[in-house]
Coordinates of C-alpha atoms in Angstrom, one line a residue:
Chain V
M1 CA 5.6 -26.8 -41.5
I2 CA 1.9 -27.0 -39.6
N3 CA 2.1 -24.4 -37.0
L4 CA -0.4 -23.7 -34.0
F5 CA -1.6 -20.8 -35.1
E6 CA -3.1 -22.2 -38.0
K7 CA -5.9 -24.2 -36.0
F8 CA -7.0 -20.8 -34.6
K9 CA -9.5 -18.0 -36.1
G10 CA -9.0 -14.8 -33.6
F11 CA -5.9 -13.9 -31.2
I12 CA -5.6 -12.1 -28.5
I13 CA -2.2 -10.9 -27.7
D14 CA -0.6 -9.0 -25.0
L15 CA 2.3 -6.7 -25.4
D16 CA 5.0 -6.1 -23.1
G17 CA 7.0 -9.2 -23.6
V18 CA 5.7 -10.4 -26.2
I19 CA 5.6 -7.9 -29.0
Y20 CA 8.2 -5.8 -27.4
L21 CA 10.3 -5.6 -24.4
D22 CA 12.1 -2.6 -23.6
K23 CA 10.1 -0.7 -26.0
K24 CA 11.9 -3.3 -28.4
I25 CA 9.9 -4.9 -31.2
I26 CA 10.7 -8.3 -30.6
P27 CA 12.2 -9.9 -34.1
H28 CA 9.8 -12.9 -34.2
S29 CA 6.8 -11.0 -34.0
K30 CA 6.7 -8.7 -37.0
K31 CA 6.7 -12.0 -38.5
F32 CA 4.5 -13.9 -36.7
I33 CA 1.6 -10.8 -37.6
K34 CA 2.5 -10.7 -40.6
Y35 CA 1.9 -14.4 -41.0
L36 CA -1.5 -13.8 -39.1
I37 CA -2.9 -11.1 -41.8
K38 CA -1.6 -13.5 -44.7
A39 CA -3.5 -16.0 -43.3
E40 CA -6.6 -13.6 -42.9
K41 CA -6.5 -14.2 -38.8
K42 CA -8.2 -11.9 -36.8
Y43 CA -6.2 -10.0 -33.9
I44 CA -6.9 -7.8 -30.4
F45 CA -3.7 -6.3 -29.1
L46 CA -4.7 -6.4 -25.0
T47 CA -2.5 -4.7 -22.8
N48 CA -3.0 -3.9 -18.7
D49 CA -0.5 -0.8 -19.4
S50 CA -2.7 2.1 -19.5
T51 CA -0.2 4.7 -19.9
L52 CA -0.4 5.1 -23.5
S53 CA -4.1 5.9 -25.3
P54 CA -5.4 3.5 -28.2
D55 CA -4.4 5.6 -30.7
E56 CA -0.8 5.9 -29.3
Y57 CA -0.6 2.1 -29.3
S58 CA -1.6 2.2 -32.8
K59 CA 0.5 5.0 -34.5
I60 CA 3.7 3.4 -32.6
L61 CA 3.3 -0.4 -33.6
S62 CA 1.9 0.7 -36.8
E63 CA 5.3 2.3 -37.4
Q64 CA 7.2 -0.5 -35.9
G65 CA 6.1 -2.6 -38.8
I66 CA 3.0 -4.3 -37.0
P67 CA -0.1 -2.9 -38.7
C68 CA -2.9 -2.3 -36.8
N69 CA -6.1 -0.2 -36.6
L70 CA -7.6 1.6 -33.2
D71 CA -10.0 -1.3 -32.6
Q72 CA -7.5 -3.7 -32.6
I73 CA -6.0 -2.0 -29.6
M74 CA -7.5 -2.9 -25.6
T75 CA -6.5 -1.5 -22.3
P76 CA -8.2 -1.3 -19.4
I77 CA -9.6 1.9 -20.7
T78 CA -11.4 0.3 -23.2
N79 CA -13.1 -2.1 -20.5
L80 CA -14.6 1.0 -18.5
L81 CA -15.5 2.4 -21.2
E82 CA -17.8 -0.2 -22.0
M83 CA -19.3 -0.8 -18.3
I84 CA -19.7 2.8 -18.5
K85 CA -21.8 1.9 -21.9
N86 CA -23.8 -0.9 -20.3
K87 CA -24.5 1.2 -17.3
K88 CA -22.5 -0.7 -15.0
I89 CA -20.9 2.8 -14.0
Q90 CA -22.6 6.0 -13.8
N91 CA -20.2 8.3 -15.9
K92 CA -20.7 10.7 -13.0
D93 CA -19.3 11.5 -10.0
I94 CA -16.0 9.9 -10.8
M95 CA -12.8 11.0 -8.9
V96 CA -9.7 9.5 -11.3
F97 CA -5.9 8.9 -9.0
S98 CA -3.8 8.5 -12.2
S99 CA -1.4 10.9 -14.4
T100 CA -1.7 13.5 -15.4
K101 CA -1.7 12.3 -18.8
L102 CA -4.5 9.4 -18.4
K103 CA -6.8 11.9 -16.7
N104 CA -6.6 14.0 -19.4
Y105 CA -7.1 11.4 -22.0
L106 CA -10.6 10.2 -20.1
K107 CA -11.5 14.2 -19.8
S108 CA -11.0 13.7 -24.1
L109 CA -13.3 10.7 -24.0
D110 CA -15.8 12.8 -21.7
I111 CA -15.5 10.5 -18.7
N112 CA -17.2 13.3 -16.0
I113 CA -14.4 13.6 -13.6
I114 CA -14.8 16.0 -10.6
E115 CA -11.0 17.3 -9.4
D116 CA -11.8 18.9 -6.3
N117 CA -10.4 17.2 -3.8
N118 CA -12.4 18.1 -1.0
K119 CA -15.9 17.2 -2.5
F120 CA -14.5 13.3 -1.6
K121 CA -18.3 12.5 0.5
K122 CA -20.4 12.9 -3.0
I123 CA -17.2 10.5 -5.0
K124 CA -19.6 7.2 -6.8
T125 CA -16.5 5.7 -8.8
I126 CA -13.1 5.9 -8.2
I127 CA -10.5 5.0 -10.6
V128 CA -6.5 3.9 -9.5
S129 CA -3.8 3.7 -11.7
G130 CA -0.9 3.6 -10.6
N131 CA 1.6 6.5 -11.5
L132 CA 4.8 8.3 -11.1
E133 CA 2.7 11.2 -9.3
F134 CA 1.6 9.2 -7.0
N135 CA 1.0 11.0 -3.5
Y136 CA 0.1 10.5 -0.3
D137 CA -2.5 13.2 -0.8
D138 CA -3.9 10.8 -3.3
L139 CA -4.0 7.6 -1.2
M140 CA -5.6 9.8 1.7
Y141 CA -8.6 11.3 -0.7
A142 CA -9.0 8.2 -2.7
S143 CA -9.0 6.4 1.1
L144 CA -12.0 8.9 1.9
C145 CA -14.2 8.5 -1.0
V146 CA -14.2 4.7 -0.1
Q147 CA -14.9 5.5 3.5
N148 CA -17.3 7.5 2.1
G149 CA -19.1 4.3 -0.4
A150 CA -17.2 4.9 -3.4
K151 CA -16.6 1.8 -5.4
L152 CA -12.7 1.2 -6.5
L153 CA -12.0 0.4 -10.2
A154 CA -8.3 -0.5 -10.9
T155 CA -6.6 -0.3 -14.1
S156 CA -5.0 -3.6 -13.1
T157 CA -3.9 -5.6 -9.8
D158 CA -0.3 -6.5 -11.3
N159 CA 1.6 -5.6 -7.8
T160 CA 4.7 -4.6 -9.8
Y161 CA 6.2 -4.5 -13.7
P162 CA 10.0 -4.3 -14.6
R163 CA 12.2 -2.2 -14.8
K164 CA 15.9 -2.5 -14.9
I165 CA 16.9 -1.6 -11.6
G166 CA 14.2 -4.3 -10.3
N167 CA 10.7 -4.8 -10.1
V168 CA 8.6 -1.1 -9.5
P169 CA 4.9 -0.5 -7.7
A170 CA 2.5 -1.0 -10.2
T171 CA -1.4 -0.3 -9.2
G172 CA -1.9 -3.5 -7.6
S173 CA 0.4 -2.3 -4.5
I174 CA -1.3 0.8 -4.5
I175 CA -4.7 -0.9 -4.4
A176 CA -3.6 -2.7 -1.1
A177 CA -2.7 0.4 0.7
I178 CA -6.0 1.8 0.0
Q179 CA -7.6 -1.4 1.2
K180 CA -5.8 -1.4 4.4
T181 CA -7.8 1.9 5.4
H182 CA -10.9 0.6 4.3
P183 CA -11.9 -2.9 3.5
V184 CA -13.2 -2.4 -0.1
S185 CA -13.1 -4.9 -2.7
A186 CA -11.6 -3.6 -6.4
I187 CA -12.8 -4.3 -9.4
N188 CA -9.8 -4.8 -11.9
L189 CA -10.5 -2.9 -14.9
G190 CA -7.5 -5.2 -17.4
K191 CA -6.5 -8.7 -17.3
P192 CA -6.9 -11.0 -15.3
S193 CA -11.0 -9.9 -15.5
K194 CA -13.1 -12.1 -17.2
S195 CA -14.5 -8.7 -18.3
I196 CA -12.0 -8.0 -20.1
F197 CA -11.8 -10.8 -21.9
N198 CA -15.5 -11.2 -22.9
L199 CA -15.1 -7.6 -24.5
A200 CA -12.2 -8.9 -26.7
K201 CA -13.9 -12.3 -27.3
K202 CA -17.1 -9.9 -28.2
K203 CA -15.1 -7.8 -30.5
L204 CA -13.5 -10.7 -32.4
N205 CA -16.4 -11.7 -33.0
I206 CA -15.2 -15.4 -33.1
K207 CA -16.4 -18.4 -31.2
R208 CA -14.8 -19.4 -28.1
Q209 CA -12.9 -22.2 -29.4
D210 CA -11.2 -21.2 -32.3
I211 CA -9.9 -18.1 -30.3
L212 CA -5.8 -18.2 -28.7
T213 CA -4.7 -15.7 -26.1
V214 CA -1.1 -15.0 -26.6
G215 CA 0.7 -14.1 -23.8
D216 CA 3.5 -14.0 -21.3
N217 CA 2.3 -13.5 -18.2
L218 CA 0.7 -16.0 -16.3
N219 CA -1.0 -14.5 -13.3
T220 CA -3.0 -12.3 -16.2
D221 CA -2.7 -14.0 -20.1
I222 CA -2.7 -17.2 -18.8
L223 CA -4.7 -16.9 -15.9
G224 CA -7.7 -14.8 -17.7
S225 CA -7.4 -17.0 -20.4
N226 CA -8.8 -20.2 -18.3
L227 CA -11.2 -18.3 -16.4
S228 CA -12.7 -17.2 -20.0
K229 CA -12.5 -20.6 -21.1
L230 CA -10.2 -19.5 -24.1
K231 CA -7.2 -21.6 -25.4
S232 CA -4.0 -20.1 -24.6
C233 CA 0.0 -20.0 -25.0
L234 CA 2.4 -19.1 -22.7
V235 CA 5.9 -17.2 -25.0
L236 CA 8.8 -17.3 -23.2
T237 CA 10.3 -14.1 -24.4
G238 CA 8.9 -11.8 -21.6
K239 CA 8.1 -12.1 -18.1
T240 CA 8.2 -16.3 -17.4
N241 CA 10.3 -18.9 -18.1
L242 CA 10.4 -22.3 -18.2
A243 CA 11.3 -23.6 -14.8
T244 CA 8.1 -21.1 -13.5
A245 CA 6.1 -21.6 -15.8
K246 CA 6.4 -25.7 -14.8
K247 CA 6.1 -24.7 -11.2
S248 CA 3.2 -22.5 -11.6
K249 CA -0.7 -23.6 -10.5
I250 CA -1.7 -21.7 -13.3
K251 CA -1.3 -23.5 -16.8
S252 CA -1.3 -22.8 -20.4
D253 CA -2.7 -25.1 -23.6
Y254 CA 0.6 -24.6 -25.0
I255 CA 4.2 -23.2 -24.3
L256 CA 6.6 -21.6 -27.1
N257 CA 10.2 -20.2 -26.7
N258 CA 8.9 -17.7 -28.8
L259 CA 6.9 -16.7 -31.5
K260 CA 9.0 -17.9 -34.5
I261 CA 6.7 -18.9 -37.8
Chain I
M1 CA -12.5 6.7 48.3
I2 CA -9.5 4.0 46.8
N3 CA -8.6 3.8 43.5
L4 CA -7.2 1.4 41.0
F5 CA -4.4 3.4 40.7
E6 CA -3.6 2.7 43.9
K7 CA -2.5 -1.2 43.7
F8 CA 0.8 0.0 41.0
K9 CA 3.7 1.2 41.4
G10 CA 4.6 2.5 37.3
F11 CA 2.3 3.3 34.6
I12 CA 3.1 3.4 31.0
I13 CA 0.7 5.8 29.8
D14 CA -0.4 6.4 25.9
L15 CA -0.9 9.8 24.9
D16 CA -3.3 10.7 21.7
G17 CA -6.6 9.9 23.5
V18 CA -5.7 9.4 26.7
I19 CA -3.8 12.8 28.0
Y20 CA -4.9 14.7 25.2
L21 CA -7.8 14.6 21.7
D22 CA -6.9 16.8 19.1
K23 CA -4.1 18.3 20.6
K24 CA -6.1 19.6 23.4
I25 CA -5.5 18.0 27.0
I26 CA -8.5 16.0 28.3
P27 CA -9.2 17.9 31.9
H28 CA -9.1 14.4 34.2
S29 CA -5.9 13.4 33.0
K30 CA -4.1 16.5 34.6
K31 CA -5.3 15.6 37.9
F32 CA -4.3 12.0 37.4
I33 CA -0.8 12.9 36.9
K34 CA -1.0 14.8 39.5
Y35 CA -2.3 12.1 41.4
L36 CA 0.4 9.9 40.2
I37 CA 3.3 12.4 41.4
K38 CA 1.7 12.9 44.7
A39 CA 1.5 9.0 45.5
E40 CA 5.3 8.6 44.5
K41 CA 4.2 6.8 41.3
K42 CA 6.4 6.6 38.3
Y43 CA 5.1 6.7 34.7
I44 CA 6.3 7.1 31.1
F45 CA 4.5 8.5 28.4
L46 CA 4.8 5.9 25.0
T47 CA 2.9 7.1 21.9
N48 CA 3.3 5.3 18.6
D49 CA 3.4 9.2 16.7
S50 CA 6.8 9.9 16.0
T51 CA 5.9 13.3 14.4
L52 CA 7.5 15.1 17.6
S53 CA 10.7 14.3 19.0
P54 CA 10.8 13.8 22.8
D55 CA 11.7 16.9 23.5
E56 CA 9.2 18.6 21.9
Y57 CA 6.7 16.3 23.5
S58 CA 8.5 16.5 27.0
K59 CA 8.2 20.5 26.2
I60 CA 4.6 20.9 25.0
L61 CA 3.1 18.5 27.7
S62 CA 5.4 20.5 30.5
E63 CA 3.5 23.7 29.3
Q64 CA 0.4 22.2 29.2
G65 CA 0.8 21.4 33.1
I66 CA 1.4 17.5 32.6
P67 CA 5.4 17.9 34.4
C68 CA 7.4 15.3 32.0
N69 CA 11.0 14.9 32.1
L70 CA 13.0 14.1 28.6
D71 CA 13.1 10.3 30.2
Q72 CA 9.5 10.4 30.5
I73 CA 8.7 10.0 26.7
M74 CA 9.2 7.0 24.7
T75 CA 8.2 7.2 21.0
P76 CA 9.2 4.0 18.5
I77 CA 12.4 6.4 18.0
T78 CA 13.3 5.7 21.5
N79 CA 13.0 1.9 20.3
L80 CA 15.4 2.3 17.3
L81 CA 17.9 3.7 19.7
E82 CA 17.7 0.7 21.8
M83 CA 18.2 -1.8 18.9
I84 CA 21.1 0.2 18.1
K85 CA 22.9 -0.2 21.1
N86 CA 22.3 -3.4 21.5
K87 CA 23.6 -4.1 18.0
K88 CA 20.4 -5.3 16.4
I89 CA 20.4 -3.1 14.2
Q90 CA 23.6 -2.0 12.5
N91 CA 23.8 1.9 12.4
K92 CA 25.2 1.7 8.7
D93 CA 23.5 1.9 5.2
I94 CA 20.4 2.9 6.5
M95 CA 17.6 4.8 4.7
V96 CA 14.8 6.5 5.7
F97 CA 11.4 7.3 4.5
S98 CA 9.7 9.9 6.6
S99 CA 8.7 12.9 7.1
T100 CA 12.3 15.8 6.5
K101 CA 11.4 16.9 10.2
L102 CA 12.0 12.8 11.5
K103 CA 14.8 12.6 9.2
N104 CA 16.6 15.7 10.3
Y105 CA 15.6 14.7 13.8
L106 CA 17.5 11.4 13.2
K107 CA 19.9 13.0 11.7
S108 CA 21.1 15.2 14.8
L109 CA 21.1 11.7 16.8
D110 CA 23.7 10.3 14.1
I111 CA 21.8 7.7 12.5
N112 CA 24.1 6.9 9.6
I113 CA 21.4 7.5 6.4
I114 CA 22.3 7.4 3.1
E115 CA 20.0 10.1 1.2
D116 CA 21.5 9.2 -2.1
N117 CA 18.4 6.8 -3.7
N118 CA 20.8 5.5 -6.0
K119 CA 22.7 3.5 -3.7
F120 CA 19.7 0.9 -2.8
K121 CA 21.4 -1.8 -3.7
K122 CA 23.7 -1.1 -0.4
I123 CA 21.2 -0.2 1.8
K124 CA 21.1 -2.8 4.9
T125 CA 18.3 -0.9 6.9
I126 CA 14.8 1.1 6.2
I127 CA 13.0 3.2 8.5
V128 CA 9.6 3.5 7.3
S129 CA 7.0 6.2 8.8
G130 CA 4.2 7.6 7.6
N131 CA 4.0 11.3 6.3
L132 CA 2.3 14.0 4.2
E133 CA 5.2 13.9 2.0
F134 CA 5.4 10.5 1.1
N135 CA 5.0 10.0 -2.7
Y136 CA 6.0 7.0 -5.4
D137 CA 9.9 7.8 -5.4
D138 CA 10.0 6.6 -1.5
L139 CA 7.4 3.3 -2.1
M140 CA 9.4 2.8 -5.3
Y141 CA 12.9 3.2 -3.5
A142 CA 11.8 1.4 -0.5
S143 CA 10.8 -1.5 -2.5
L144 CA 14.2 -1.9 -4.2
C145 CA 16.0 -1.5 -0.8
V146 CA 14.0 -4.6 0.1
Q147 CA 14.1 -6.4 -2.7
N148 CA 18.0 -6.3 -2.1
G149 CA 17.9 -7.8 1.2
A150 CA 17.3 -4.6 3.0
K151 CA 15.4 -5.1 6.9
L152 CA 12.2 -3.0 6.8
L153 CA 11.5 -1.6 10.0
A154 CA 8.2 0.5 10.6
T155 CA 7.2 2.8 13.2
S156 CA 4.3 1.8 13.4
T157 CA 2.0 -0.7 11.7
D158 CA -1.0 1.5 11.9
N159 CA -3.0 1.5 9.5
T160 CA -5.2 4.7 9.9
Y161 CA -4.7 7.7 12.3
P162 CA -8.5 10.0 13.1
R163 CA -8.7 12.8 11.5
K164 CA -11.6 15.0 11.4
I165 CA -12.2 14.3 7.8
G166 CA -11.9 10.6 8.5
N167 CA -9.2 8.0 8.5
V168 CA -6.3 8.8 7.3
P169 CA -3.6 6.6 5.7
A170 CA -1.2 6.1 8.0
T171 CA 2.2 4.0 8.4
G172 CA 1.0 0.2 8.3
S173 CA -1.2 1.0 4.4
I174 CA 2.1 2.3 3.4
I175 CA 3.9 -0.6 4.7
A176 CA 1.1 -3.2 3.0
A177 CA 2.4 -1.2 -0.4
I178 CA 5.8 -2.3 0.0
Q179 CA 5.0 -5.7 0.9
K180 CA 3.1 -6.1 -1.7
T181 CA 5.7 -5.8 -4.3
H182 CA 8.2 -8.3 -2.1
P183 CA 7.9 -11.1 0.5
V184 CA 9.3 -9.4 3.4
S185 CA 8.6 -9.1 7.0
A186 CA 8.2 -5.7 9.0
I187 CA 9.8 -5.0 12.1
N188 CA 7.4 -3.0 14.2
L189 CA 9.4 -0.3 16.3
G190 CA 5.7 0.6 18.1
K191 CA 3.0 -0.7 19.9
P192 CA 2.0 -3.3 19.9
S193 CA 5.5 -4.8 20.2
K194 CA 6.7 -6.5 23.0
S195 CA 10.1 -4.9 22.1
I196 CA 9.0 -1.2 23.1
F197 CA 6.5 -2.7 25.8
N198 CA 9.9 -4.4 27.3
L199 CA 12.3 -1.6 27.3
A200 CA 9.1 1.0 28.6
K201 CA 9.4 -1.5 31.9
K202 CA 13.3 -1.4 31.9
K203 CA 13.0 2.5 32.1
L204 CA 10.6 2.3 35.2
N205 CA 12.6 -0.4 36.9
I206 CA 9.5 -1.7 38.3
K207 CA 8.7 -5.5 39.0
R208 CA 6.2 -6.5 35.8
Q209 CA 2.9 -7.0 38.4
D210 CA 3.3 -3.3 39.7
I211 CA 2.8 -1.8 36.6
L212 CA -0.3 -0.5 34.9
T213 CA -0.5 0.2 31.2
V214 CA -3.3 3.3 30.4
G215 CA -4.2 3.3 27.2
D216 CA -7.4 4.3 24.7
N217 CA -6.3 1.6 21.4
L218 CA -6.9 -1.8 21.7
N219 CA -4.5 -2.7 19.0
T220 CA -1.9 -1.1 20.4
D221 CA -2.0 -0.4 23.6
I222 CA -4.1 -3.6 25.2
L223 CA -2.7 -6.2 22.8
G224 CA 1.0 -4.5 23.7
S225 CA 0.3 -4.7 27.1
N226 CA -1.3 -8.3 26.9
L227 CA 1.6 -9.9 24.6
S228 CA 4.6 -8.5 27.6
K229 CA 2.2 -10.0 30.4
L230 CA 1.8 -6.1 31.8
K231 CA -1.9 -5.3 33.4
S232 CA -3.8 -2.9 31.5
C233 CA -6.3 -0.1 31.8
L234 CA -8.4 0.8 28.8
V235 CA -9.8 4.2 29.0
L236 CA -12.7 5.1 26.7
T237 CA -11.8 9.0 25.7
G238 CA -10.2 8.0 22.4
K239 CA -10.8 5.8 19.9
T240 CA -12.2 3.0 22.0
N241 CA -15.7 3.0 23.5
L242 CA -17.6 0.4 25.5
A243 CA -19.5 -1.3 22.6
T244 CA -16.4 -2.0 20.6
A245 CA -14.3 -3.0 23.6
K246 CA -17.3 -5.7 24.8
K247 CA -16.9 -6.5 20.8
S248 CA -13.5 -7.4 20.9
K249 CA -11.0 -10.7 21.3
I250 CA -8.3 -8.2 22.5
K251 CA -9.1 -7.6 26.6
S252 CA -8.0 -5.0 29.4
D253 CA -7.7 -6.1 32.9
Y254 CA -9.7 -3.0 33.6
I255 CA -12.0 -0.3 31.7
L256 CA -12.4 3.0 32.7
N257 CA -15.1 5.7 31.1
N258 CA -12.0 8.6 32.3
L259 CA -9.0 9.2 34.2
K260 CA -11.1 11.0 37.0
I261 CA -9.4 10.2 40.6

């Protein structure tokens, strides 16, 4: 049997809703990755979730039978590091509004973070990432930084993420609160930004027409893929069902119920 | 000398930027209130700041030489109580996202507040008021309540309020974060809502054309006054200067540099 994937040489694959759901590996995804390896395809996992570091993702996935080295994992932080490397962001006078864990990870990467909130007037860049420790002081100092001219970087612009109790607030919701206090545009480090898809393409080192994006989210995976003129496949194992996909203005090139090979 | 105020019988007067600034009484305001009393005019203070209760406002103002009884103070909470009285809001299954102080005040008024966040599915009404204790859990449970059908009441829709360090986030900014997680409209208990101006008019018990609103904020005092077809006077002792007033689409009937009689 010929499958869709034979036509492509490189794959940009979302994690949540595609490879795993509620932290459990989706059965077909294991065989799918096995197929990619056997057929000598290249693949990169691209997630908007910065709560784990690439090292942690790589370890967890490999342990669960999804082979994946460090270079095959991309989060919005990968994009941040690339922007710093390319001098689009200066690695100086940065303030971070995120979980303590992510802040510590950024420090371990030698990001020059200022921790004293009272220095908000000298901050050039703030990085905002939705997190459970978020509080009024974060909102206030993030607002004061942008009022004083700081650039606003967001690890994603997703407004919510699904949990069993319902959709819970994500980075985009917090960005909206900051933007209500001062007119400022947010630079999105995550999907659907062109910059992160172009970086994934560059890492794959494969021609545009030979790359397929595989994701469950129309607003991030499919929209971002379309903006970067990559082919895309929506899988219905996560956030999106067929009815929603049909109603949406954002269209993927292919739709699959699951990743069954 | 004839003054503008002679023409009116009743006054709806803002506090911050009109009567006091940075918690200090503005000198002319004392003489202005003295004049109103001598001329047997009626007046009500109408503020969007719910951090103090009417009792506290009345006590503080009276101590500082601004005579004011309990009936002469209105905050968004006065409007809430009226809505409950008129059965527009049921006094049942209410969850409050505010400072502990405001929550305790509402409890003292026999508002039936549910405090167990896990009961978010049964909540019919939430009341959101910007406060320094605000955190991710508040944002999440407020969002979960409206996802499950709760009405959203806001003590104001002001996005910021001025502090010496800059403009700091207010209730409107938090409302925006909630609305990004779920499409829901907010009922504003404070200015510029028609309901609070109509309640002030009712309390004054004076004909519409004989009432003057006195405020420093175009978006709350003047807009609300215009929406309720009351005459208004912008005073330039607070948030607004003459250049801003001239540029704005929101126009007051009168502009005064201060309340000098």
